[in-house]
PDB file of C-alpha atoms in Angstrom:
ATOM      1  CA  UNK A   1       9.812  19.739  10.557  1.00 45.00           C
ATOM      2  CA  UNK A   2       7.643  19.130  13.636  1.00 62.00           C
ATOM      3  CA  UNK A   3       6.887  15.573  12.583  1.00 68.00           C
ATOM      4  CA  UNK A   4       8.026  13.077   9.958  1.00 67.00           C
ATOM      5  CA  UNK A   5       5.590  14.049   7.201  1.00 69.00           C
ATOM      6  CA  UNK A   6       7.172  13.536   3.781  1.00 64.00           C
ATOM      7  CA  UNK A   7       6.947  16.728   1.777  1.00 63.00           C
ATOM      8  CA  UNK A   8       8.857  17.066  -1.533  1.00 70.00           C
ATOM      9  CA  UNK A   9      10.435  20.465  -2.301  1.00 71.00           C
ATOM     10  CA  UNK A  10       8.737  20.672  -5.707  1.00 75.00           C
ATOM     11  CA  UNK A  11       5.223  20.459  -4.258  1.00 74.00           C
ATOM     12  CA  UNK A  12       4.610  24.195  -3.586  1.00 76.00           C
ATOM     13  CA  UNK A  13       5.325  25.135  -7.197  1.00 80.00           C
ATOM     14  CA  UNK A  14       3.168  22.293  -8.537  1.00 79.00           C
ATOM     15  CA  UNK A  15       0.347  23.113  -6.105  1.00 79.00           C
ATOM     16  CA  UNK A  16       0.331  26.739  -7.220  1.00 77.00           C
ATOM     17  CA  UNK A  17       0.333  25.666 -10.879  1.00 81.00           C
ATOM     18  CA  UNK A  18      -2.653  23.387 -10.246  1.00 79.00           C
ATOM     19  CA  UNK A  19      -4.524  26.109  -8.376  1.00 75.00           C
ATOM     20  CA  UNK A  20      -3.827  28.568 -11.217  1.00 78.00           C
ATOM     21  CA  UNK A  21      -4.993  26.093 -13.856  1.00 82.00           C
ATOM     22  CA  UNK A  22      -1.626  25.700 -15.592  1.00 84.00           C
ATOM     23  CA  UNK A  23      -1.022  22.095 -14.492  1.00 81.00           C
ATOM     24  CA  UNK A  24      -2.996  19.214 -15.986  1.00 86.00           C
ATOM     25  CA  UNK A  25      -3.295  16.230 -13.587  1.00 85.00           C
ATOM     26  CA  UNK A  26      -1.998  12.904 -14.863  1.00 88.00           C
ATOM     27  CA  UNK A  27      -4.381   9.922 -14.545  1.00 93.00           C
ATOM     28  CA  UNK A  28      -3.661   7.779 -11.474  1.00 93.00           C
ATOM     29  CA  UNK A  29      -2.528   4.169 -11.912  1.00 94.00           C
ATOM     30  CA  UNK A  30      -4.283   1.398  -9.987  1.00 95.00           C
ATOM     31  CA  UNK A  31      -2.175   0.109  -7.097  1.00 96.00           C
ATOM     32  CA  UNK A  32      -2.356  -1.983  -3.948  1.00 97.00           C
ATOM     33  CA  UNK A  33      -0.423  -2.102  -0.687  1.00 97.00           C
ATOM     34  CA  UNK A  34      -0.651  -4.516   2.242  1.00 98.00           C
ATOM     35  CA  UNK A  35      -0.393  -3.973   5.977  1.00 98.00           C
ATOM     36  CA  UNK A  36       0.972  -7.371   6.984  1.00 98.00           C
ATOM     37  CA  UNK A  37       0.290  -8.145  10.661  1.00 98.00           C
ATOM     38  CA  UNK A  38       1.470 -10.612  13.273  1.00 97.00           C
ATOM     39  CA  UNK A  39       0.413 -10.926  16.898  1.00 95.00           C
ATOM     40  CA  UNK A  40       2.279 -10.499  20.168  1.00 93.00           C
ATOM     41  CA  UNK A  41       0.827 -11.119  23.631  1.00 89.00           C
ATOM     42  CA  UNK A  42      -0.595  -7.612  23.775  1.00 88.00           C
ATOM     43  CA  UNK A  43      -0.842  -6.070  20.315  1.00 92.00           C
ATOM     44  CA  UNK A  44      -0.333  -6.795  16.621  1.00 96.00           C
ATOM     45  CA  UNK A  45       2.856  -5.713  14.888  1.00 98.00           C
ATOM     46  CA  UNK A  46       2.855  -4.340  11.354  1.00 98.00           C
ATOM     47  CA  UNK A  47       5.546  -5.050   8.781  1.00 96.00           C
ATOM     48  CA  UNK A  48       7.113  -1.929   7.269  1.00 95.00           C
ATOM     49  CA  UNK A  49       9.974  -1.206   4.923  1.00 92.00           C
ATOM     50  CA  UNK A  50      12.079   1.914   4.557  1.00 90.00           C
ATOM     51  CA  UNK A  51      12.442   3.142   1.000  1.00 83.00           C
ATOM     52  CA  UNK A  52      16.024   3.786  -0.070  1.00 72.00           C
ATOM     53  CA  UNK A  53      17.013   7.443   0.191  1.00 66.00           C
ATOM     54  CA  UNK A  54      18.003   7.342  -3.480  1.00 59.00           C
ATOM     55  CA  UNK A  55      14.417   6.639  -4.570  1.00 60.00           C
ATOM     56  CA  UNK A  56      12.843   9.455  -6.587  1.00 58.00           C
ATOM     57  CA  UNK A  57       9.489   9.000  -4.843  1.00 63.00           C
ATOM     58  CA  UNK A  58       9.359   9.112  -1.018  1.00 64.00           C
ATOM     59  CA  UNK A  59      13.021   8.259  -0.516  1.00 69.00           C
ATOM     60  CA  UNK A  60      13.738   7.430   3.132  1.00 83.00           C
ATOM     61  CA  UNK A  61      10.059   7.083   4.009  1.00 88.00           C
ATOM     62  CA  UNK A  62       8.600   4.092   5.827  1.00 92.00           C
ATOM     63  CA  UNK A  63       5.813   2.311   3.960  1.00 92.00           C
ATOM     64  CA  UNK A  64       4.180  -1.075   3.399  1.00 95.00           C
ATOM     65  CA  UNK A  65       4.858  -3.554   0.594  1.00 93.00           C
ATOM     66  CA  UNK A  66       2.954  -2.372  -2.448  1.00 93.00           C
ATOM     67  CA  UNK A  67       2.997  -1.298  -6.055  1.00 91.00           C
ATOM     68  CA  UNK A  68       1.104  -0.869  -9.283  1.00 93.00           C
ATOM     69  CA  UNK A  69      -1.359  -3.271 -10.868  1.00 94.00           C
ATOM     70  CA  UNK A  70      -0.102  -5.440 -13.731  1.00 91.00           C
ATOM     71  CA  UNK A  71      -2.758  -5.092 -16.495  1.00 89.00           C
ATOM     72  CA  UNK A  72      -2.009  -8.681 -17.571  1.00 87.00           C
ATOM     73  CA  UNK A  73      -3.786  -9.879 -14.427  1.00 84.00           C
ATOM     74  CA  UNK A  74      -7.105  -8.331 -15.497  1.00 81.00           C
ATOM     75  CA  UNK A  75      -8.465 -11.014 -17.780  1.00 73.00           C
ATOM     76  CA  UNK A  76      -6.521 -14.210 -17.089  1.00 80.00           C
ATOM     77  CA  UNK A  77      -8.856 -16.275 -14.900  1.00 82.00           C
ATOM     78  CA  UNK A  78      -6.989 -17.932 -12.052  1.00 89.00           C
ATOM     79  CA  UNK A  79      -7.769 -20.433  -9.315  1.00 91.00           C
ATOM     80  CA  UNK A  80      -9.421 -18.366  -6.604  1.00 94.00           C
ATOM     81  CA  UNK A  81     -10.465 -18.978  -2.984  1.00 97.00           C
ATOM     82  CA  UNK A  82     -12.554 -16.809  -0.703  1.00 96.00           C
ATOM     83  CA  UNK A  83     -15.068 -14.110  -1.628  1.00 97.00           C
ATOM     84  CA  UNK A  84     -15.991 -14.159  -5.310  1.00 96.00           C
ATOM     85  CA  UNK A  85     -14.655 -11.719  -7.870  1.00 95.00           C
ATOM     86  CA  UNK A  86     -18.147 -10.163  -7.941  1.00 96.00           C
ATOM     87  CA  UNK A  87     -17.954  -9.588  -4.176  1.00 97.00           C
ATOM     88  CA  UNK A  88     -14.537  -7.992  -4.503  1.00 97.00           C
ATOM     89  CA  UNK A  89     -15.705  -5.871  -7.436  1.00 97.00           C
ATOM     90  CA  UNK A  90     -18.547  -4.481  -5.331  1.00 97.00           C
ATOM     91  CA  UNK A  91     -16.247  -3.918  -2.346  1.00 97.00           C
ATOM     92  CA  UNK A  92     -13.487  -2.214  -4.345  1.00 97.00           C
ATOM     93  CA  UNK A  93     -15.834  -0.234  -6.578  1.00 96.00           C
ATOM     94  CA  UNK A  94     -14.483  -1.645  -9.851  1.00 96.00           C
ATOM     95  CA  UNK A  95     -15.455  -4.298 -12.396  1.00 94.00           C
ATOM     96  CA  UNK A  96     -14.688  -7.981 -11.836  1.00 94.00           C
ATOM     97  CA  UNK A  97     -11.595  -8.169 -14.016  1.00 93.00           C
ATOM     98  CA  UNK A  98     -10.127  -5.088 -12.339  1.00 94.00           C
ATOM     99  CA  UNK A  99     -10.983  -6.549  -8.932  1.00 95.00           C
ATOM    100  CA  UNK A 100      -8.967  -9.666  -9.718  1.00 94.00           C
ATOM    101  CA  UNK A 101      -6.031  -7.532 -10.876  1.00 94.00           C
ATOM    102  CA  UNK A 102      -6.066  -5.340  -7.749  1.00 96.00           C
ATOM    103  CA  UNK A 103      -6.208  -8.369  -5.424  1.00 96.00           C
ATOM    104  CA  UNK A 104      -3.445 -10.015  -7.474  1.00 95.00           C
ATOM    105  CA  UNK A 105      -1.354  -6.852  -7.067  1.00 95.00           C
ATOM    106  CA  UNK A 106      -1.786  -6.962  -3.283  1.00 97.00           C
ATOM    107  CA  UNK A 107      -0.713 -10.604  -3.061  1.00 97.00           C
ATOM    108  CA  UNK A 108       2.073 -10.237  -5.648  1.00 95.00           C
ATOM    109  CA  UNK A 109       3.649  -7.174  -4.039  1.00 94.00           C
ATOM    110  CA  UNK A 110       3.628  -8.860  -0.626  1.00 95.00           C
ATOM    111  CA  UNK A 111       5.498 -11.777  -2.168  1.00 94.00           C
ATOM    112  CA  UNK A 112       7.899  -9.632  -4.198  1.00 93.00           C
ATOM    113  CA  UNK A 113       8.842  -7.256  -1.384  1.00 91.00           C
ATOM    114  CA  UNK A 114       8.379  -9.329   1.779  1.00 92.00           C
ATOM    115  CA  UNK A 115       8.708 -12.935   0.590  1.00 91.00           C
ATOM    116  CA  UNK A 116       5.242 -13.804   1.949  1.00 94.00           C
ATOM    117  CA  UNK A 117       2.781 -15.579  -0.338  1.00 96.00           C
ATOM    118  CA  UNK A 118      -0.971 -15.620   0.337  1.00 97.00           C
ATOM    119  CA  UNK A 119      -1.681 -18.645  -1.827  1.00 97.00           C
ATOM    120  CA  UNK A 120      -1.737 -22.405  -1.466  1.00 97.00           C
ATOM    121  CA  UNK A 121      -2.140 -25.666  -3.379  1.00 96.00           C
ATOM    122  CA  UNK A 122      -5.789 -25.932  -2.261  1.00 96.00           C
ATOM    123  CA  UNK A 123      -8.483 -23.412  -1.276  1.00 96.00           C
ATOM    124  CA  UNK A 124      -7.892 -24.042   2.438  1.00 95.00           C
ATOM    125  CA  UNK A 125      -4.084 -24.248   2.578  1.00 96.00           C
ATOM    126  CA  UNK A 126      -1.163 -21.828   2.364  1.00 96.00           C
ATOM    127  CA  UNK A 127       2.347 -22.564   1.178  1.00 94.00           C
ATOM    128  CA  UNK A 128       4.643 -23.045   4.157  1.00 87.00           C
ATOM    129  CA  UNK A 129       8.033 -22.144   2.730  1.00 82.00           C
ATOM    130  CA  UNK A 130       8.853 -19.766  -0.115  1.00 85.00           C
ATOM    131  CA  UNK A 131      12.630 -19.931   0.179  1.00 82.00           C
ATOM    132  CA  UNK A 132      14.993 -21.836  -2.097  1.00 83.00           C
ATOM    133  CA  UNK A 133      16.494 -21.273  -5.532  1.00 88.00           C
ATOM    134  CA  UNK A 134      13.382 -22.137  -7.559  1.00 91.00           C
ATOM    135  CA  UNK A 135      11.127 -19.854  -5.506  1.00 90.00           C
ATOM    136  CA  UNK A 136      13.676 -17.045  -5.712  1.00 89.00           C
ATOM    137  CA  UNK A 137      13.972 -17.450  -9.485  1.00 91.00           C
ATOM    138  CA  UNK A 138      10.200 -17.127  -9.835  1.00 92.00           C
ATOM    139  CA  UNK A 139      10.100 -14.126  -7.498  1.00 90.00           C
ATOM    140  CA  UNK A 140      12.856 -12.392  -9.477  1.00 90.00           C
ATOM    141  CA  UNK A 141      10.982 -13.107 -12.716  1.00 92.00           C
ATOM    142  CA  UNK A 142       7.857 -11.517 -11.246  1.00 92.00           C
ATOM    143  CA  UNK A 143       9.818  -8.426 -10.266  1.00 89.00           C
ATOM    144  CA  UNK A 144      11.223  -8.238 -13.801  1.00 91.00           C
ATOM    145  CA  UNK A 145       7.677  -8.711 -15.186  1.00 91.00           C
ATOM    146  CA  UNK A 146       8.833 -11.716 -17.211  1.00 93.00           C
ATOM    147  CA  UNK A 147       5.416 -13.209 -16.503  1.00 90.00           C
ATOM    148  CA  UNK A 148       2.283 -12.047 -14.703  1.00 90.00           C
ATOM    149  CA  UNK A 149       1.237 -13.102 -11.239  1.00 92.00           C
ATOM    150  CA  UNK A 150      -1.698 -15.004 -12.710  1.00 89.00           C
ATOM    151  CA  UNK A 151       0.744 -16.962 -14.861  1.00 91.00           C
ATOM    152  CA  UNK A 152       2.957 -17.572 -11.824  1.00 93.00           C
ATOM    153  CA  UNK A 153       0.034 -19.061  -9.906  1.00 94.00           C
ATOM    154  CA  UNK A 154      -0.848 -21.281 -12.858  1.00 91.00           C
ATOM    155  CA  UNK A 155       2.737 -22.460 -13.236  1.00 90.00           C
ATOM    156  CA  UNK A 156       2.847 -23.373  -9.553  1.00 93.00           C
ATOM    157  CA  UNK A 157      -0.643 -24.834  -9.434  1.00 94.00           C
ATOM    158  CA  UNK A 158      -1.592 -22.436  -6.658  1.00 96.00           C
ATOM    159  CA  UNK A 159      -4.905 -20.977  -5.497  1.00 97.00           C
ATOM    160  CA  UNK A 160      -5.003 -17.287  -4.606  1.00 97.00           C
ATOM    161  CA  UNK A 161      -6.372 -16.940  -1.059  1.00 97.00           C
ATOM    162  CA  UNK A 162      -8.436 -13.770  -1.280  1.00 97.00           C
ATOM    163  CA  UNK A 163     -10.067 -14.758   2.011  1.00 97.00           C
ATOM    164  CA  UNK A 164      -6.784 -13.958   3.786  1.00 98.00           C
ATOM    165  CA  UNK A 165      -7.104 -10.302   2.775  1.00 98.00           C
ATOM    166  CA  UNK A 166      -9.285  -7.480   4.005  1.00 98.00           C
ATOM    167  CA  UNK A 167      -9.442  -4.115   2.252  1.00 98.00           C
ATOM    168  CA  UNK A 168      -9.000  -1.251   4.690  1.00 98.00           C
ATOM    169  CA  UNK A 169      -8.977   2.115   2.904  1.00 98.00           C
ATOM    170  CA  UNK A 170      -8.357   3.817  -0.417  1.00 97.00           C
ATOM    171  CA  UNK A 171      -6.157   6.833  -1.126  1.00 96.00           C
ATOM    172  CA  UNK A 172      -5.509   8.639  -4.401  1.00 95.00           C
ATOM    173  CA  UNK A 173      -2.257  10.549  -4.954  1.00 88.00           C
ATOM    174  CA  UNK A 174      -2.872  14.337  -5.070  1.00 87.00           C
ATOM    175  CA  UNK A 175      -3.620  15.802  -8.490  1.00 85.00           C
ATOM    176  CA  UNK A 176      -0.485  17.959  -8.458  1.00 83.00           C
ATOM    177  CA  UNK A 177       1.867  14.962  -8.171  1.00 83.00           C
ATOM    178  CA  UNK A 178       3.728  13.844 -11.301  1.00 82.00           C
ATOM    179  CA  UNK A 179       3.376  10.175 -10.287  1.00 85.00           C
ATOM    180  CA  UNK A 180      -0.151   9.318  -9.245  1.00 89.00           C
ATOM    181  CA  UNK A 181      -1.705   6.129  -7.855  1.00 93.00           C
ATOM    182  CA  UNK A 182      -5.204   5.040  -6.939  1.00 96.00           C
ATOM    183  CA  UNK A 183      -4.226   2.763  -4.062  1.00 97.00           C
ATOM    184  CA  UNK A 184      -6.255   0.241  -2.091  1.00 98.00           C
ATOM    185  CA  UNK A 185      -4.759  -0.549   1.330  1.00 98.00           C
ATOM    186  CA  UNK A 186      -5.249  -4.154   2.420  1.00 98.00           C
ATOM    187  CA  UNK A 187      -4.672  -5.955   5.724  1.00 98.00           C
ATOM    188  CA  UNK A 188      -3.502  -9.561   6.134  1.00 98.00           C
ATOM    189  CA  UNK A 189      -2.082 -11.771   8.880  1.00 97.00           C
ATOM    190  CA  UNK A 190       1.315 -13.418   8.426  1.00 96.00           C
ATOM    191  CA  UNK A 191       0.544 -17.067   7.563  1.00 94.00           C
ATOM    192  CA  UNK A 192       1.799 -19.760   9.917  1.00 90.00           C
ATOM    193  CA  UNK A 193       5.175 -21.092   8.828  1.00 87.00           C
ATOM    194  CA  UNK A 194       6.099 -18.099   6.695  1.00 91.00           C
ATOM    195  CA  UNK A 195       8.441 -15.288   7.594  1.00 88.00           C
ATOM    196  CA  UNK A 196       9.215 -11.911   6.120  1.00 88.00           C
ATOM    197  CA  UNK A 197      12.498 -10.794   4.641  1.00 78.00           C
ATOM    198  CA  UNK A 198      13.716  -7.706   2.827  1.00 69.00           C
ATOM    199  CA  UNK A 199      13.280  -8.929  -0.725  1.00 69.00           C
ATOM    200  CA  UNK A 200      12.783  -5.471  -2.205  1.00 67.00           C
ATOM    201  CA  UNK A 201      15.422  -3.644  -4.205  1.00 69.00           C
ATOM    202  CA  UNK A 202      13.629  -0.424  -3.234  1.00 71.00           C
ATOM    203  CA  UNK A 203      14.112  -0.816   0.548  1.00 71.00           C
ATOM    204  CA  UNK A 204      17.216  -0.630   2.711  1.00 82.00           C
ATOM    205  CA  UNK A 205      15.616  -2.086   5.847  1.00 87.00           C
ATOM    206  CA  UNK A 206      12.434  -3.675   7.171  1.00 89.00           C
ATOM    207  CA  UNK A 207      10.905  -3.757  10.645  1.00 92.00           C
ATOM    208  CA  UNK A 208       8.078  -5.338  12.593  1.00 96.00           C
ATOM    209  CA  UNK A 209       6.734  -2.525  14.744  1.00 97.00           C
ATOM    210  CA  UNK A 210       3.764  -1.719  16.948  1.00 97.00           C
ATOM    211  CA  UNK A 211       1.526   0.832  15.208  1.00 97.00           C
ATOM    212  CA  UNK A 212       1.700   3.108  18.264  1.00 97.00           C
ATOM    213  CA  UNK A 213       5.511   3.001  18.238  1.00 97.00           C
ATOM    214  CA  UNK A 214       5.561   3.856  14.542  1.00 96.00           C
ATOM    215  CA  UNK A 215       3.242   6.827  14.982  1.00 96.00           C
ATOM    216  CA  UNK A 216       5.216   7.962  18.038  1.00 96.00           C
ATOM    217  CA  UNK A 217       8.377   7.934  15.927  1.00 95.00           C
ATOM    218  CA  UNK A 218       6.566   9.928  13.248  1.00 93.00           C
ATOM    219  CA  UNK A 219       5.246  12.461  15.779  1.00 93.00           C
ATOM    220  CA  UNK A 220       8.792  12.989  17.076  1.00 93.00           C
ATOM    221  CA  UNK A 221      10.147  13.509  13.562  1.00 90.00           C
ATOM    222  CA  UNK A 222      12.241  10.334  13.771  1.00 91.00           C
ATOM    223  CA  UNK A 223      10.385   8.280  11.147  1.00 92.00           C
ATOM    224  CA  UNK A 224       9.557   9.767   7.764  1.00 91.00           C
ATOM    225  CA  UNK A 225       6.162   8.755   6.350  1.00 92.00           C
ATOM    226  CA  UNK A 226       3.505   9.799   3.859  1.00 90.00           C
ATOM    227  CA  UNK A 227       0.012  10.814   5.090  1.00 92.00           C
ATOM    228  CA  UNK A 228      -1.777   7.545   4.182  1.00 94.00           C
ATOM    229  CA  UNK A 229       0.843   5.513   6.057  1.00 96.00           C
ATOM    230  CA  UNK A 230       0.438   7.584   9.211  1.00 96.00           C
ATOM    231  CA  UNK A 231      -3.353   7.589   8.941  1.00 96.00           C
ATOM    232  CA  UNK A 232      -3.580   3.812   8.593  1.00 98.00           C
ATOM    233  CA  UNK A 233      -1.147   3.235  11.449  1.00 98.00           C
ATOM    234  CA  UNK A 234      -3.281   5.405  13.734  1.00 97.00           C
ATOM    235  CA  UNK A 235      -6.352   3.410  12.675  1.00 97.00           C
ATOM    236  CA  UNK A 236      -4.660   0.138  13.674  1.00 97.00           C
ATOM    237  CA  UNK A 237      -3.755   1.255  17.215  1.00 96.00           C
ATOM    238  CA  UNK A 238      -7.069   0.334  18.934  1.00 96.00           C
ATOM    239  CA  UNK A 239      -7.008  -3.304  17.786  1.00 97.00           C
ATOM    240  CA  UNK A 240      -5.669  -6.070  20.021  1.00 96.00           C
ATOM    241  CA  UNK A 241      -4.979  -8.701  17.369  1.00 97.00           C
ATOM    242  CA  UNK A 242      -4.620  -9.287  13.652  1.00 97.00           C
ATOM    243  CA  UNK A 243      -7.930 -11.173  13.735  1.00 97.00           C
ATOM    244  CA  UNK A 244      -9.641  -8.097  15.197  1.00 97.00           C
ATOM    245  CA  UNK A 245      -8.271  -5.960  12.366  1.00 98.00           C
ATOM    246  CA  UNK A 246      -9.429  -8.403   9.700  1.00 98.00           C
ATOM    247  CA  UNK A 247     -12.864  -8.668  11.313  1.00 98.00           C
ATOM    248  CA  UNK A 248     -13.248  -4.877  11.098  1.00 98.00           C
ATOM    249  CA  UNK A 249     -12.203  -4.631   7.440  1.00 98.00           C
ATOM    250  CA  UNK A 250     -15.519  -5.559   5.718  1.00 96.00           C
ATOM    251  CA  UNK A 251     -17.334  -2.524   7.120  1.00 96.00           C
ATOM    252  CA  UNK A 252     -14.585   0.025   6.538  1.00 97.00           C
ATOM    253  CA  UNK A 253     -15.507   3.091   4.451  1.00 96.00           C
ATOM    254  CA  UNK A 254     -13.660   2.970   1.115  1.00 97.00           C
ATOM    255  CA  UNK A 255     -14.517   6.475  -0.056  1.00 96.00           C
ATOM    256  CA  UNK A 256     -11.255   7.593  -1.702  1.00 96.00           C
ATOM    257  CA  UNK A 257      -9.144  10.117   0.180  1.00 96.00           C
ATOM    258  CA  UNK A 258      -7.806  12.747  -2.229  1.00 92.00           C
ATOM    259  CA  UNK A 259      -5.809  15.797  -1.174  1.00 85.00           C
ATOM    260  CA  UNK A 260      -7.176  19.211  -2.056  1.00 85.00           C
ATOM    261  CA  UNK A 261      -5.162  22.342  -2.828  1.00 79.00           C
ATOM    262  CA  UNK A 262      -6.645  25.834  -2.879  1.00 77.00           C
ATOM    263  CA  UNK A 263      -5.454  29.449  -2.896  1.00 75.00           C
ATOM    264  CA  UNK A 264      -6.498  31.344   0.214  1.00 79.00           C
ATOM    265  CA  UNK A 265      -5.302  34.721   1.519  1.00 80.00           C
ATOM    266  CA  UNK A 266      -2.100  34.698  -0.491  1.00 74.00           C
ATOM    267  CA  UNK A 267      -1.110  31.140   0.315  1.00 78.00           C
ATOM    268  CA  UNK A 268      -1.793  27.631  -0.910  1.00 77.00           C
ATOM    269  CA  UNK A 269      -3.666  25.426   1.561  1.00 82.00           C
ATOM    270  CA  UNK A 270      -3.109  21.696   1.128  1.00 83.00           C
ATOM    271  CA  UNK A 271      -5.500  19.400   2.982  1.00 88.00           C
ATOM    272  CA  UNK A 272      -6.631  15.785   3.103  1.00 90.00           C
ATOM    273  CA  UNK A 273     -10.394  15.561   3.843  1.00 90.00           C
ATOM    274  CA  UNK A 274     -11.005  13.854   7.154  1.00 91.00           C
ATOM    275  CA  UNK A 275      -7.322  14.077   8.140  1.00 93.00           C
ATOM    276  CA  UNK A 276      -6.725  17.573   9.468  1.00 90.00           C
ATOM    277  CA  UNK A 277      -3.308  16.758  10.940  1.00 91.00           C
ATOM    278  CA  UNK A 278      -1.769  16.731   7.460  1.00 89.00           C
ATOM    279  CA  UNK A 279      -2.941  20.223   6.430  1.00 88.00           C
ATOM    280  CA  UNK A 280      -0.124  22.411   5.088  1.00 82.00           C
ATOM    281  CA  UNK A 281      -0.091  26.164   4.461  1.00 81.00           C
ATOM    282  CA  UNK A 282       2.290  27.204   1.688  1.00 73.00           C
ATOM    283  CA  UNK A 283       2.976  30.964   1.393  1.00 72.00           C
ATOM    284  CA  UNK A 284       3.447  32.070  -2.199  1.00 62.00           C
ATOM    285  CA  UNK A 285       7.171  31.763  -2.790  1.00 58.00           C
ATOM    286  CA  UNK A 286       7.713  30.192   0.624  1.00 51.00           C
ATOM    287  CA  UNK A 287       8.021  26.849   2.375  1.00 53.00           C
ATOM    288  CA  UNK A 288       5.204  24.757   3.906  1.00 51.00           C
ATOM    289  CA  UNK A 289       4.131  25.382   7.485  1.00 52.00           C
TER     290      UNK A 289
END
């Protein structure tokens, strides 16, 4: 492997089946992931976690906190600060109830997996400390889906700070994958007074890393990553601060990126439109090149 691109061994067979019309794609689930940033004197750092090698999906790969939408967050109206649900619906390309659920997923997953909560008691404040037994009990209950994130906010009397988020890009898992997600990638700055921790049962380590160092590790084959992770890291490199990244988010193109697989000259060609570096050529009966 010339770089650290994650490539499951079952993909070639599934790609060929899709190209031959014998594989029916499963519908993708809505999901959200967050590139959490903090500044240094020269460049922002991004918070990443490494998925446990025992995980069925992308084991050993570096990623951001994220996960699927909880459908219970669609209709339960919550206290909300920042751009309206209508604004988010237009930006995300969904209806208003789905927009709330996707934004809730972004904030919830950041809390569940990194211990960082983008919410506060008022529309212009953020909680300063999310440690302690009561907070941990609520976080564990969220992970177990004992109650929804909307219910958690209500119980705590908190306002979701959607103004602390920017949506950056959107990727859809390839049609040949058995587990598919329609994922919105968000950016957010680490709130003052809060700190990250490895709160995820799916990760064996977390790091704060410069985007250019992460991509350098990927290019050398030292850090395993999926295409959307690498692509977003490369997009962050030019920015000098978290504020610069957030300022750029509102004009980002959110046209979904979806991998394409086709048969060509006796091999399967796998490509991600607009991201040529991830193209793979899979000889029939062979391994990707």
